[in-house]
Coordinates of C-alpha atoms in Angstrom, one line a residue:
Chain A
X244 CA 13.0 -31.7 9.7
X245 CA 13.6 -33.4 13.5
X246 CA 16.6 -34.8 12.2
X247 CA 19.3 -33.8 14.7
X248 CA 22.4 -34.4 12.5
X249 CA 21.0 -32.2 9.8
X250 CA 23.5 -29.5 9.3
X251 CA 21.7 -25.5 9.6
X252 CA 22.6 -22.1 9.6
X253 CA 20.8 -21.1 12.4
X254 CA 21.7 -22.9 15.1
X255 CA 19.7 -23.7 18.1
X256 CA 16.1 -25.2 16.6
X257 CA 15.5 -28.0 19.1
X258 CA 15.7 -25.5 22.4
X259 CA 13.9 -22.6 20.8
X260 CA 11.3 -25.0 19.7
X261 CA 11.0 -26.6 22.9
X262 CA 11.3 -23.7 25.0
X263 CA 8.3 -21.9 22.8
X264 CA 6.2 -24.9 23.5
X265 CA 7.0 -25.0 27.0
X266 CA 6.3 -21.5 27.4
X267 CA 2.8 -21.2 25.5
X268 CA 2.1 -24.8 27.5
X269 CA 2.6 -22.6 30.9
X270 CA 0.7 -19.4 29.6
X271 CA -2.4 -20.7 27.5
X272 CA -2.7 -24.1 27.4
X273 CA -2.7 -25.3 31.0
X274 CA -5.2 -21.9 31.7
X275 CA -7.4 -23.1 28.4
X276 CA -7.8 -26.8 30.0
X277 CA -8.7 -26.0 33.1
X278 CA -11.4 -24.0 31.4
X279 CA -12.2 -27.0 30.2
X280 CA -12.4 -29.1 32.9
X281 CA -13.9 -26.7 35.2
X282 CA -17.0 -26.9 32.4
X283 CA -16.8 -30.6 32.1
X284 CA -17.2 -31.3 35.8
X285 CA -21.0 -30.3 36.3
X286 CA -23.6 -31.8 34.3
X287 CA -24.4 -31.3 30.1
X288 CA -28.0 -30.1 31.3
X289 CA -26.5 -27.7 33.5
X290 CA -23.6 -26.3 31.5
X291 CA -26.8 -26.4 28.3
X292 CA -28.6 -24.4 31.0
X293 CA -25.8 -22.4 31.5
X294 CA -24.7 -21.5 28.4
X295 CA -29.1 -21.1 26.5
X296 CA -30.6 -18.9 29.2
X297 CA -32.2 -16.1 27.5
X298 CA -29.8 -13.5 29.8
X299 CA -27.2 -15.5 28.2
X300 CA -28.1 -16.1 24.7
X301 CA -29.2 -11.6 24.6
X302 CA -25.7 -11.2 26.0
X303 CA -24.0 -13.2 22.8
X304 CA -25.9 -11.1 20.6
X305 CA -25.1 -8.0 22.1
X306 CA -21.3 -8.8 22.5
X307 CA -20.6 -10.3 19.5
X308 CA -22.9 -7.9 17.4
X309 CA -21.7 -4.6 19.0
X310 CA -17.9 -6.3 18.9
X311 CA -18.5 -6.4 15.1
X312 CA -19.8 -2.9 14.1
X313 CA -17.5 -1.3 16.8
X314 CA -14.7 -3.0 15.1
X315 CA -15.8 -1.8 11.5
X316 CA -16.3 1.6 12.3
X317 CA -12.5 1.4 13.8
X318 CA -11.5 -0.2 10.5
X319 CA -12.7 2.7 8.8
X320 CA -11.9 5.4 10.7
X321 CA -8.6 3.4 12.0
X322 CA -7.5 3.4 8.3
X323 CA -7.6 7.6 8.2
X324 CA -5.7 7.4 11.4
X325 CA -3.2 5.6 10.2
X326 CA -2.5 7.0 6.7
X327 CA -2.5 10.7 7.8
X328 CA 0.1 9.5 10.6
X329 CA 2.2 7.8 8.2
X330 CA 1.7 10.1 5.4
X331 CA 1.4 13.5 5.9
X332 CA 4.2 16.2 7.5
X333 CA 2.4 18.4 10.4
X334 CA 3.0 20.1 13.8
X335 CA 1.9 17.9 16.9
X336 CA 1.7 14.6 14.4
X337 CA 4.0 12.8 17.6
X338 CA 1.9 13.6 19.9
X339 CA -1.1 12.5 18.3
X340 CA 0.7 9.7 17.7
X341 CA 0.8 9.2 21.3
X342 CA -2.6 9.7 21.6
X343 CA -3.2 6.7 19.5
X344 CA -1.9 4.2 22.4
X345 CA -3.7 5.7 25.2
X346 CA -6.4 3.4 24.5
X347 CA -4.2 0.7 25.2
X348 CA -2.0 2.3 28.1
X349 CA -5.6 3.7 30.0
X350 CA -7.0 1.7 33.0
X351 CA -10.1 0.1 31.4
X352 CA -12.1 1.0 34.5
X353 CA -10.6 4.9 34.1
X354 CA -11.9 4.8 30.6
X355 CA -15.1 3.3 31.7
X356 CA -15.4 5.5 33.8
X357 CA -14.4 8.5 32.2
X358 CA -16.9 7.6 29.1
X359 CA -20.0 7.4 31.2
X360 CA -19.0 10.8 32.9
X361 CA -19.4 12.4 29.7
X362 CA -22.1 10.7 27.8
X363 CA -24.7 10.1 30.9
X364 CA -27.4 12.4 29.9
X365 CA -25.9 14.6 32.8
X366 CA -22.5 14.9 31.5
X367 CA -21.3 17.5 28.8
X368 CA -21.6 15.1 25.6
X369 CA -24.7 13.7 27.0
X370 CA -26.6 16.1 27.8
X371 CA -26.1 17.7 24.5
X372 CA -27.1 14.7 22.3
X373 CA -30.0 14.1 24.7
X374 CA -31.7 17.7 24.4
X375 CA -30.3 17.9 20.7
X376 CA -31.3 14.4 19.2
X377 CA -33.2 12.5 21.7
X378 CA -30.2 10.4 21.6
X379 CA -29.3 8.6 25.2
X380 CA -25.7 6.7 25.3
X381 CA -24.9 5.8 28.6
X382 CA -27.0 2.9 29.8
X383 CA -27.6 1.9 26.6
X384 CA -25.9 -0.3 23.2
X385 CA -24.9 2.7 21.6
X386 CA -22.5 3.2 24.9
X387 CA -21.3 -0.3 25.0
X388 CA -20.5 0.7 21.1
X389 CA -19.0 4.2 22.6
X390 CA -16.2 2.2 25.0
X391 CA -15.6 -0.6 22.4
X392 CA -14.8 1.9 19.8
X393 CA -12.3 3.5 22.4
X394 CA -10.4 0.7 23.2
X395 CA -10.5 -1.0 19.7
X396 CA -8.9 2.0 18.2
X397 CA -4.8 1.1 18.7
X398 CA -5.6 -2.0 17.1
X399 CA -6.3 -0.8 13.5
X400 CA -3.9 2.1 13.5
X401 CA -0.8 0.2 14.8
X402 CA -1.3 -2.9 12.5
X403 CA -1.7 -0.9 9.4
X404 CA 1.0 2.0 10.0
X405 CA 4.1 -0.2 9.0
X406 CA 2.3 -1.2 6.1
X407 CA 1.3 2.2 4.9
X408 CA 4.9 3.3 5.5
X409 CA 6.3 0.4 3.2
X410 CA 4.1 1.2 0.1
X411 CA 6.7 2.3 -2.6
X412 CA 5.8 6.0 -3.5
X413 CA 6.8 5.3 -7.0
X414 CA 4.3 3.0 -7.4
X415 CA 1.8 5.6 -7.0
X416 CA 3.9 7.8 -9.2
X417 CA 3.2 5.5 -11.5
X418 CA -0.4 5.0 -11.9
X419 CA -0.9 8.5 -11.6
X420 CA 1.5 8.5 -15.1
X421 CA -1.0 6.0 -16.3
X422 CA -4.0 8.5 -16.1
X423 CA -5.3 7.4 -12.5
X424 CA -6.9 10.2 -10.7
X425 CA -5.6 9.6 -6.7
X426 CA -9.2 8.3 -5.9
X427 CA -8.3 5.8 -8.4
X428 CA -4.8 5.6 -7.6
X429 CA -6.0 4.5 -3.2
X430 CA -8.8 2.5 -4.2
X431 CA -7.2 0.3 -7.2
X432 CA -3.5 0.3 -6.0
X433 CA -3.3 1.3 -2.3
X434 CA -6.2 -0.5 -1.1
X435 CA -5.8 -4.0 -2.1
X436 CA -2.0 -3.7 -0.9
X437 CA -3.4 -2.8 2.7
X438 CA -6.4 -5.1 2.8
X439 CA -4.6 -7.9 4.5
X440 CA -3.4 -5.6 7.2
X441 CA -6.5 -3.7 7.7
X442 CA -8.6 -7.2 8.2
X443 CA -5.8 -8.2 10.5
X444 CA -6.6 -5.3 12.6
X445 CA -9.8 -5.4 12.6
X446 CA -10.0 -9.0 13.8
X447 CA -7.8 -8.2 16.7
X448 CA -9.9 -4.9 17.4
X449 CA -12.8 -7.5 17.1
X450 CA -11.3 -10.0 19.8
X451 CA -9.8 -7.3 22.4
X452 CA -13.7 -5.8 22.5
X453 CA -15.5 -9.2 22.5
X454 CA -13.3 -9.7 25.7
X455 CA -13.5 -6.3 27.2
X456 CA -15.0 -6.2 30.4
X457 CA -13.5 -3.0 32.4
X458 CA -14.7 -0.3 30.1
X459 CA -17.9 -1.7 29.2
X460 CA -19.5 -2.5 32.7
X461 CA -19.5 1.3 33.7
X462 CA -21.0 2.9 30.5
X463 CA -23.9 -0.2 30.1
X464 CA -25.7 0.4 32.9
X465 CA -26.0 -3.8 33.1
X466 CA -29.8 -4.3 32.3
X467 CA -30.6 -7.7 31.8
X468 CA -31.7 -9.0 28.5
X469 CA -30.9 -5.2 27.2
X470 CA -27.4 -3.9 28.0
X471 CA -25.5 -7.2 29.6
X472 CA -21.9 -7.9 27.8
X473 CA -21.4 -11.6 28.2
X474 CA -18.1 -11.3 30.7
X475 CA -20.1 -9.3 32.9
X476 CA -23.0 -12.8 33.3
X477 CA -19.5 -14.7 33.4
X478 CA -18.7 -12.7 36.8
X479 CA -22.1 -12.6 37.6
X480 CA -21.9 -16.7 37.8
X481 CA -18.7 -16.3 39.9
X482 CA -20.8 -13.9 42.5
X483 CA -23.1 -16.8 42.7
X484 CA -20.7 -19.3 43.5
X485 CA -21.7 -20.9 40.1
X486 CA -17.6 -21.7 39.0
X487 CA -19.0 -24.3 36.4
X488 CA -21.6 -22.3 34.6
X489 CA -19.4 -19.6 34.7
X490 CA -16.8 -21.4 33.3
X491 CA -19.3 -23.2 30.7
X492 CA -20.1 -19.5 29.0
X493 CA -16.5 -18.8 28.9
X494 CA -15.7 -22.3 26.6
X495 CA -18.8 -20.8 24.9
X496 CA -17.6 -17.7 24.1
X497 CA -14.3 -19.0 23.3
X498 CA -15.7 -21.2 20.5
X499 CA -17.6 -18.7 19.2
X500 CA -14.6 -16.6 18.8
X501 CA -12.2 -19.7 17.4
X502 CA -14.8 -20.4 15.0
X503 CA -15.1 -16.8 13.6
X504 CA -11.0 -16.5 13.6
X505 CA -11.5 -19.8 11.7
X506 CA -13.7 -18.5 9.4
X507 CA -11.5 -15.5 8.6
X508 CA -8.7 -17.3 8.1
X509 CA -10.1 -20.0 5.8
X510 CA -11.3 -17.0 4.4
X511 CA -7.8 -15.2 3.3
X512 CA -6.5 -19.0 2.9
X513 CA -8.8 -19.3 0.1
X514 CA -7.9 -16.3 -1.0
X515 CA -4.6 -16.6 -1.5
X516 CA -4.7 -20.2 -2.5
X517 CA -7.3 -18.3 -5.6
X518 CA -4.2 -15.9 -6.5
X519 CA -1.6 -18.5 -6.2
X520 CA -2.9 -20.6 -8.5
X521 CA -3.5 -17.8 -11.3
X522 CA -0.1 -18.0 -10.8
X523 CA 0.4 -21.6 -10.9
X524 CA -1.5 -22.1 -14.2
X525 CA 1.0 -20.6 -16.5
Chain B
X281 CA 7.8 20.6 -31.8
X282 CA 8.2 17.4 -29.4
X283 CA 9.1 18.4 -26.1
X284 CA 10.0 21.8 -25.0
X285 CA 11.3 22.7 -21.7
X286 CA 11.6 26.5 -21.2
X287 CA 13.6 28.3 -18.5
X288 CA 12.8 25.8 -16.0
X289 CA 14.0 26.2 -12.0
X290 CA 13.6 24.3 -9.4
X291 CA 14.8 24.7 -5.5
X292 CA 14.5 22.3 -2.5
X293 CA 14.6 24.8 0.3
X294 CA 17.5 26.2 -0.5
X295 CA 19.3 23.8 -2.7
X296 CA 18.8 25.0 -6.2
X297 CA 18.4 21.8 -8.6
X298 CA 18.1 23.2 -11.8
X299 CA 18.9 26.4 -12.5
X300 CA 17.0 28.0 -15.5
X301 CA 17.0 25.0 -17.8
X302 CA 15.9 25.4 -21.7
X303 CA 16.0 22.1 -24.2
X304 CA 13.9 21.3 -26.7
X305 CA 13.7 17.6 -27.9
X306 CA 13.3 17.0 -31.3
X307 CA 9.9 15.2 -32.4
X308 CA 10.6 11.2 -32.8
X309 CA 14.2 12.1 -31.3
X310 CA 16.0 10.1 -28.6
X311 CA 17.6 12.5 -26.0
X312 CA 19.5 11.0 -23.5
X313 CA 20.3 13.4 -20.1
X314 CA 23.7 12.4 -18.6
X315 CA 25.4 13.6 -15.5
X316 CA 26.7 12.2 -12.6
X317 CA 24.5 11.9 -9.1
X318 CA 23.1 15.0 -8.1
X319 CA 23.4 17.2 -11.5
X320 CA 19.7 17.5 -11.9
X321 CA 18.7 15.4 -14.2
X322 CA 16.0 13.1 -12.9
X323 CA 14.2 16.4 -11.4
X324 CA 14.1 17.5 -14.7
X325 CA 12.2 14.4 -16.1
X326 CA 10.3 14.3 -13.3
X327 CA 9.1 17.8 -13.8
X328 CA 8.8 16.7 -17.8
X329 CA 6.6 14.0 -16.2
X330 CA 4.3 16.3 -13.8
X331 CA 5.6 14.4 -10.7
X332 CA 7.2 17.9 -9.6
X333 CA 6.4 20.8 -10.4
X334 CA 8.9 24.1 -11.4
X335 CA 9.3 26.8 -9.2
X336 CA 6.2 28.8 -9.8
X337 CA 6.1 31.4 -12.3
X338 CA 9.6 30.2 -13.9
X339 CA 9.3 28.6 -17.1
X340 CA 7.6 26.1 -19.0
X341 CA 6.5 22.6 -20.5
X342 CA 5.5 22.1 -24.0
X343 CA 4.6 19.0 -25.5
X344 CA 4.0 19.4 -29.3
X345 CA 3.0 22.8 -28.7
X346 CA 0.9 22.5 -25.6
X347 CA 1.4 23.6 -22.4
X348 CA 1.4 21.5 -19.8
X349 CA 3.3 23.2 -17.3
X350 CA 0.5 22.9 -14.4
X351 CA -1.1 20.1 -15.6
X352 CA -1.1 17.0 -13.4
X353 CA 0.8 13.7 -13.9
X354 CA -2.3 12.2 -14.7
X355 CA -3.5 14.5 -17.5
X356 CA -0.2 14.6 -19.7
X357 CA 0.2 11.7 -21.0
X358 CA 3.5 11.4 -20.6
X359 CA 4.8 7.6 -20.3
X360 CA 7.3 6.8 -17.5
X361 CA 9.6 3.9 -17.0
X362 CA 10.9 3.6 -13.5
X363 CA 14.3 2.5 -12.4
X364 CA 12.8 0.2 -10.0
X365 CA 9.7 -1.2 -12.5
X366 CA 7.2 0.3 -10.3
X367 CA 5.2 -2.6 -11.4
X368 CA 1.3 -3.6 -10.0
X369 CA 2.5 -6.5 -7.4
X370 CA -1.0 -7.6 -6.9
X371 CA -2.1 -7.4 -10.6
X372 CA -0.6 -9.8 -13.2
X373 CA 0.8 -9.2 -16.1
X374 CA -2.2 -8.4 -18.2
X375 CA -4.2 -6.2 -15.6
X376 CA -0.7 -4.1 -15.1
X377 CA -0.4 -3.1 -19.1
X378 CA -4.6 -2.6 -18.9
X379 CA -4.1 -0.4 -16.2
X380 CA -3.6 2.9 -17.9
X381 CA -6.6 2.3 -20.4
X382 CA -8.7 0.8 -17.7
X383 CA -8.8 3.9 -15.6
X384 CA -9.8 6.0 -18.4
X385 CA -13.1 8.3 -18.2
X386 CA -16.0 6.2 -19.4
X387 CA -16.6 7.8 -22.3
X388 CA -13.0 7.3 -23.9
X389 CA -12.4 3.7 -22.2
X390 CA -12.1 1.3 -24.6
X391 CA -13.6 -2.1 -24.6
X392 CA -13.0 -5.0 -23.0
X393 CA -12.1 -6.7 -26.6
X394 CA -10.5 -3.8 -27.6
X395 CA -8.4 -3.8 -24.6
X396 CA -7.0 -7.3 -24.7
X397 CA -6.1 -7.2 -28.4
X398 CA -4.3 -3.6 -26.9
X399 CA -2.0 -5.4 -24.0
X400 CA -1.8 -8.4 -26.6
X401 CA -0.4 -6.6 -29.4
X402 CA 2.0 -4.7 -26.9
X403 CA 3.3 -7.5 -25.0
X404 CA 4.1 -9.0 -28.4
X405 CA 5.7 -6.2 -29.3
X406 CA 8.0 -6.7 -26.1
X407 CA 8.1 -10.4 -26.8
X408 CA 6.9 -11.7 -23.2
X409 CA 3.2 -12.3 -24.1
X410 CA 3.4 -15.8 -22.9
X411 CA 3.3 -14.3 -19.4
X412 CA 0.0 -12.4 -19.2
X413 CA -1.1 -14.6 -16.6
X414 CA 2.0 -14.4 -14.4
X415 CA 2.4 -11.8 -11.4
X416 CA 5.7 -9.2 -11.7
X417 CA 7.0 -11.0 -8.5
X418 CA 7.6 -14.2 -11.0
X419 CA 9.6 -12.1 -13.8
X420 CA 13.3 -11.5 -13.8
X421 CA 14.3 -8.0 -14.1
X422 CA 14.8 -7.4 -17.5
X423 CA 11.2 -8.8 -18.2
X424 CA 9.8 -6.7 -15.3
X425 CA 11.5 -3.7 -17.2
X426 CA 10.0 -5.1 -20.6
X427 CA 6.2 -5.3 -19.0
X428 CA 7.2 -1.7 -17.3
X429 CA 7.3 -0.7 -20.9
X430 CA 4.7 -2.0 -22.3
X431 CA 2.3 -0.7 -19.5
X432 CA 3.6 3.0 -20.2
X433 CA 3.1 2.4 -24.3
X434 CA -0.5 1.3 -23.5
X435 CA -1.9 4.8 -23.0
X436 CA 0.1 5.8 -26.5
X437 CA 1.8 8.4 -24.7
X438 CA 3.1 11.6 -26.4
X439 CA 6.0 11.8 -24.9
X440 CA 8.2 8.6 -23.1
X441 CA 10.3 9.5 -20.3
X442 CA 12.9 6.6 -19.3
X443 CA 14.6 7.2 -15.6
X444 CA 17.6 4.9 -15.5
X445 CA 15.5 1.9 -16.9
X446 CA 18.5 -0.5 -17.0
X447 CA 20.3 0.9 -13.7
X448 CA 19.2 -2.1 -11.5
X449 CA 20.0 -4.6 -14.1
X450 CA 23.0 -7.2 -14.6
X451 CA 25.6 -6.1 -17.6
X452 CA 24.9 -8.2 -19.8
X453 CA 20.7 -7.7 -19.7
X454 CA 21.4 -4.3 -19.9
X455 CA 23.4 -4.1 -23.2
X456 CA 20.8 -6.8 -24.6
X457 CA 17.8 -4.3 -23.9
X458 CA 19.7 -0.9 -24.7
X459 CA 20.0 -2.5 -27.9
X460 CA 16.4 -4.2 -27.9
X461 CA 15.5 -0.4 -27.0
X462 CA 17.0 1.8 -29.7
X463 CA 15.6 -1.0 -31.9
X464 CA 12.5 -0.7 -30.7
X465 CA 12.8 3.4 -31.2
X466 CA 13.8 2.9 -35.3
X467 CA 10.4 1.7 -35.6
X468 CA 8.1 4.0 -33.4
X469 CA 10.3 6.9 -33.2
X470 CA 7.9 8.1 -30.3
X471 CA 9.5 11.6 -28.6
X472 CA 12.3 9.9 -25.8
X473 CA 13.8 11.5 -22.8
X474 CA 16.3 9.1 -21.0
X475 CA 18.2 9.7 -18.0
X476 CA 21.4 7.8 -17.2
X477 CA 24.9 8.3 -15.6
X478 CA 26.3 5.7 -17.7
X479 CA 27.9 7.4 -20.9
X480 CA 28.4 4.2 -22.9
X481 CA 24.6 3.6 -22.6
X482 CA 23.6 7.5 -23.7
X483 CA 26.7 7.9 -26.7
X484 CA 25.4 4.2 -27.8
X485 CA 21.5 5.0 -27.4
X486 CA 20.9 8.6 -28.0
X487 CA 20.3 10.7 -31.1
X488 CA 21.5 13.6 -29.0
X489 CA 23.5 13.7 -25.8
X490 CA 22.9 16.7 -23.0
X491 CA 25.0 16.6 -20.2
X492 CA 24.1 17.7 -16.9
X493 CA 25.9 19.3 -13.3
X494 CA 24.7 21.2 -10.8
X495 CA 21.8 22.0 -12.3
X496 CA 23.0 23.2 -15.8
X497 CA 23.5 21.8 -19.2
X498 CA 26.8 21.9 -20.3
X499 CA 26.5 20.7 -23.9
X500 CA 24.2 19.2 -26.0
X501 CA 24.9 17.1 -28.9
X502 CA 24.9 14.2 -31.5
X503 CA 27.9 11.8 -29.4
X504 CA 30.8 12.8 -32.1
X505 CA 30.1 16.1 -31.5
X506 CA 30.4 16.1 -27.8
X507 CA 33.3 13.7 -27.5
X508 CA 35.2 15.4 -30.5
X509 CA 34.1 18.8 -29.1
X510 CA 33.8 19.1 -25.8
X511 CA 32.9 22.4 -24.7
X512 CA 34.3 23.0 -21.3
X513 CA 36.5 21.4 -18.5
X514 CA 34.0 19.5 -17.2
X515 CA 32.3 17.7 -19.9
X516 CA 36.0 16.8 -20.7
X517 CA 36.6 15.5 -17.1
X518 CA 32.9 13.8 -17.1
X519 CA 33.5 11.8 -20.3
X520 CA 37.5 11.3 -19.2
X521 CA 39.3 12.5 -22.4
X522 CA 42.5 12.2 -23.1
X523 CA 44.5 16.1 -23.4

């Protein structure tokens, strides 16, 4: 493979391959060590301090938990998106196709902000789910869950849109032939053709919210044990002058969030490697 | 009684595909539709099929006496065989012939024993059932078409509709199956609409021939018939007599 005198079609494999390393070398390596060795400079009872106060352990529950469901409802919901953009003929379908990468194009402080305008129990959505319901969802988890809907949304409906839009109509055509109603027709033929996409999505909707720090700060109202994402303790740290801890619940976060990509992906590995070998065994 | 298609119109905005069509197909009779690109004839079997539907209030679609003419795809019965297989890519070989009986109400689905000696018998009957196992992805056309076949027998359709089943294949495959094909008709004479723009393939295939343009037939009969009598100019032009 690194033999230099092996003839190719496409030329050029040593410099792209060394310019790609060079390049994600410059961007996320060099950032991710010094992560790393900002941690590794204090103490292992302070960075364990750091990284197992309660603050700090409620945070991890909230982020990652809230991450999660946020992230399945977008799946869900994302997947609608998606196939009525792709699928269906209607007046204004570009512009709410527009409206699908706001999310992404928005100021995460402007959405923040703009979310806790309208949910605080003073704002127009607020107000109404508070005298209606009881329900309050600025200040609280649901409002964290609010603003990591928002931003998660692009994520689901962009990943699976090229997919939906290369499903072969005759295909369908054809099971409908066969006697499949179209409930039967999505959830024995299209779904398991978008699965892959849709859990791609979702993982990336997953990751962008685990991260997300702008939206969130405005619309939790930042009570500790109760409403505190973990980035906002990470800045918190910083405000204290505390660069190591700080730095020690960012490696910690970033494991967590390696080892659940991990997961995923041994996940579909297996997966495939279960189909393949069907396939192997004649 | 077989198939009977009954005044039958059909307009894309403005563009009239089929203009008042009538043709009956003979029960256990092979009825190839030929006509170049354009003439009207895969609308038509895809009206046949319930994957379009008729102008409103213009004709009708018997099969064996029924009508069907607002029924959907899914409750006629009718087997199709697509030009590009259409095949399951995430199912192999087995689930995809299964398909049409697995889907069935509860109440008529048959079971599991009863299906696999179903897709077994069938894929004998196409000769591939050494590949039950194997995903359409692994097949070579002419055994995609094969399993294509098989999958639209398994609901023992009433009627089969074939549209251009050999068109994406190499010459030689495609004169093996047309012959595998009209075999495989001598023994099931099951009802058969088959569209093609190849004339060889409908005069060697077909009981009866109907020639398509522009939306009308322009003659329909046995292949002497039409090539001794050709009716008008342009079914003399199509089938590039001499005189």
């Amino acid at each position: 493979m690194f033999n230099r005198f092996t003839p190719r079609i496409m030329p050029g494999f040593g410099l792209s391959l060394g310019y790609t390393i060079f390049y994600l070398s410059l961007i996320v390596l060099i950032p991710f060590s010094a992560l790393f060795t900002k941690t590794f400079s204090a103490s292992w009872a302070h960075i364990w301090e750091s990284i197992s106060e309660p603050r700090v352990l409620a945070s991890y529950k909230l982020s990652f938990g809230v991450s999660f469901l946020a992230a399945l409802v977008n799946g869900f919901f994302g997947l609608i998106t998606a196939w009525v953009l792709a699928r269906y003929e209607f007046p204004g379908r570009r512009f709410v196709d527009a409206l699908v990468d706001l999310p992404f194009a928005l100021p995460t402080a402007v959405a923040g902000i703009a979310l806790t305008a309208l949910y605080s129990t003073n704002g127009p959505i607020g107000s109404f789910l508070f005298e209606h319901f009881n329900l309050r969802v600025a200040y609280t988890p649901l409002g964290i869950f609010v603003a990591l809907t928002f931003i998660g949304l692009p994520f689901v409906v962009r990943t699976l849109q090229p997919v939906i839009l290369d499903l072969h109509a005759d295909v369908e055509e054809a099971a409908a032939c066969l006697g499949a109603t179209r409930w039967q027709t999505f959830t024995r033929i299209i779904l398991p053709a978008l699965l892959p996409a849709l859990g791609t999505g979702i993982m990336l909707a997953f990751g962008r919210a685990v991260g997300e720090y702008g939206s969130v700060v405005f619309i939790a109202g930042n009570l500790p044990l109760k409403t505190e994402i973990t980035p906002l303790l990470i800045i918190t740290k910083l405000e204290q002058f505390d660069y190591s801890g700080a730095a020690a619940i960012g490696l910690a976060m970033l494991l967590a969030s390696f080892v659940i990509l991990l997961l995923v992906n041994l996940i579909q590995w297996w997966n495939d490697k279960r189909t393949a070998h069907d396939r192997e065994e004649n | 009684m077989g198939v009977q298609i009954r005044n039958i119109t059909k307009t894309f905005n403005k563009f009239v595909a089929l203009k008042n069509v009538t043709l009956d197909v003979q029960p256990g009779e092979l009825l190839a539709l030929l006509g170049p690109s354009g003439s009207g004839k895969t609308t038509l079997l895809r009206i046949v099929a319930g994957l379009e539907f008729a102008d409103p209030g213009h004709g009708q679609i018997l099969f064996h006496g029924e009508d069907v003419t607002y029924h959907s795809a899914y409750k006629r019965r009718a087997g199709f065989v697509f030009q590009h297989y259409a095949l399951f890519q995430h199912m192999n070989i087995f689930e995809n012939v299964a398909f049409g009986l697995r889907v069935r109400p509860r109440k008529l689905r048959p079971t599991e024993d009863e299906i696999r000696d179903r897709v077994f018998t069938l894929l004998k009957r196409v000769q591939l059932e050494q590949l039950a196992k194997r995903f359409p992805s692994q097949l070579s056309g002419g055994q995609r078409q094969r399993i294509a076949l098989a999958r639209a027998l398994a609901i023992e359709p009433r009627v089969l509709l074939l549209d251009e089943p050999f068109g994406a294949l190499d010459a030689k495959v495609r004169k093996e199956l047309r012959r595998w094909l009209r075999q495989f008709h001598e023994e099931t004479h099951l009802t058969t609409l088959f569209v093609t723009h190849d004339q060889e393939e409908a005069f060697e295939l077909a009981d009866r021939v109907a020639i398509l343009s522009e939306g009308n037939i322009q003659q329909i009969g046995c292949p002497k018939e039409i090539v001794q009598h050709p009716t008008n100019t342009f079914v003399h032009d199509f089938l590039g007599l001499d005189i």
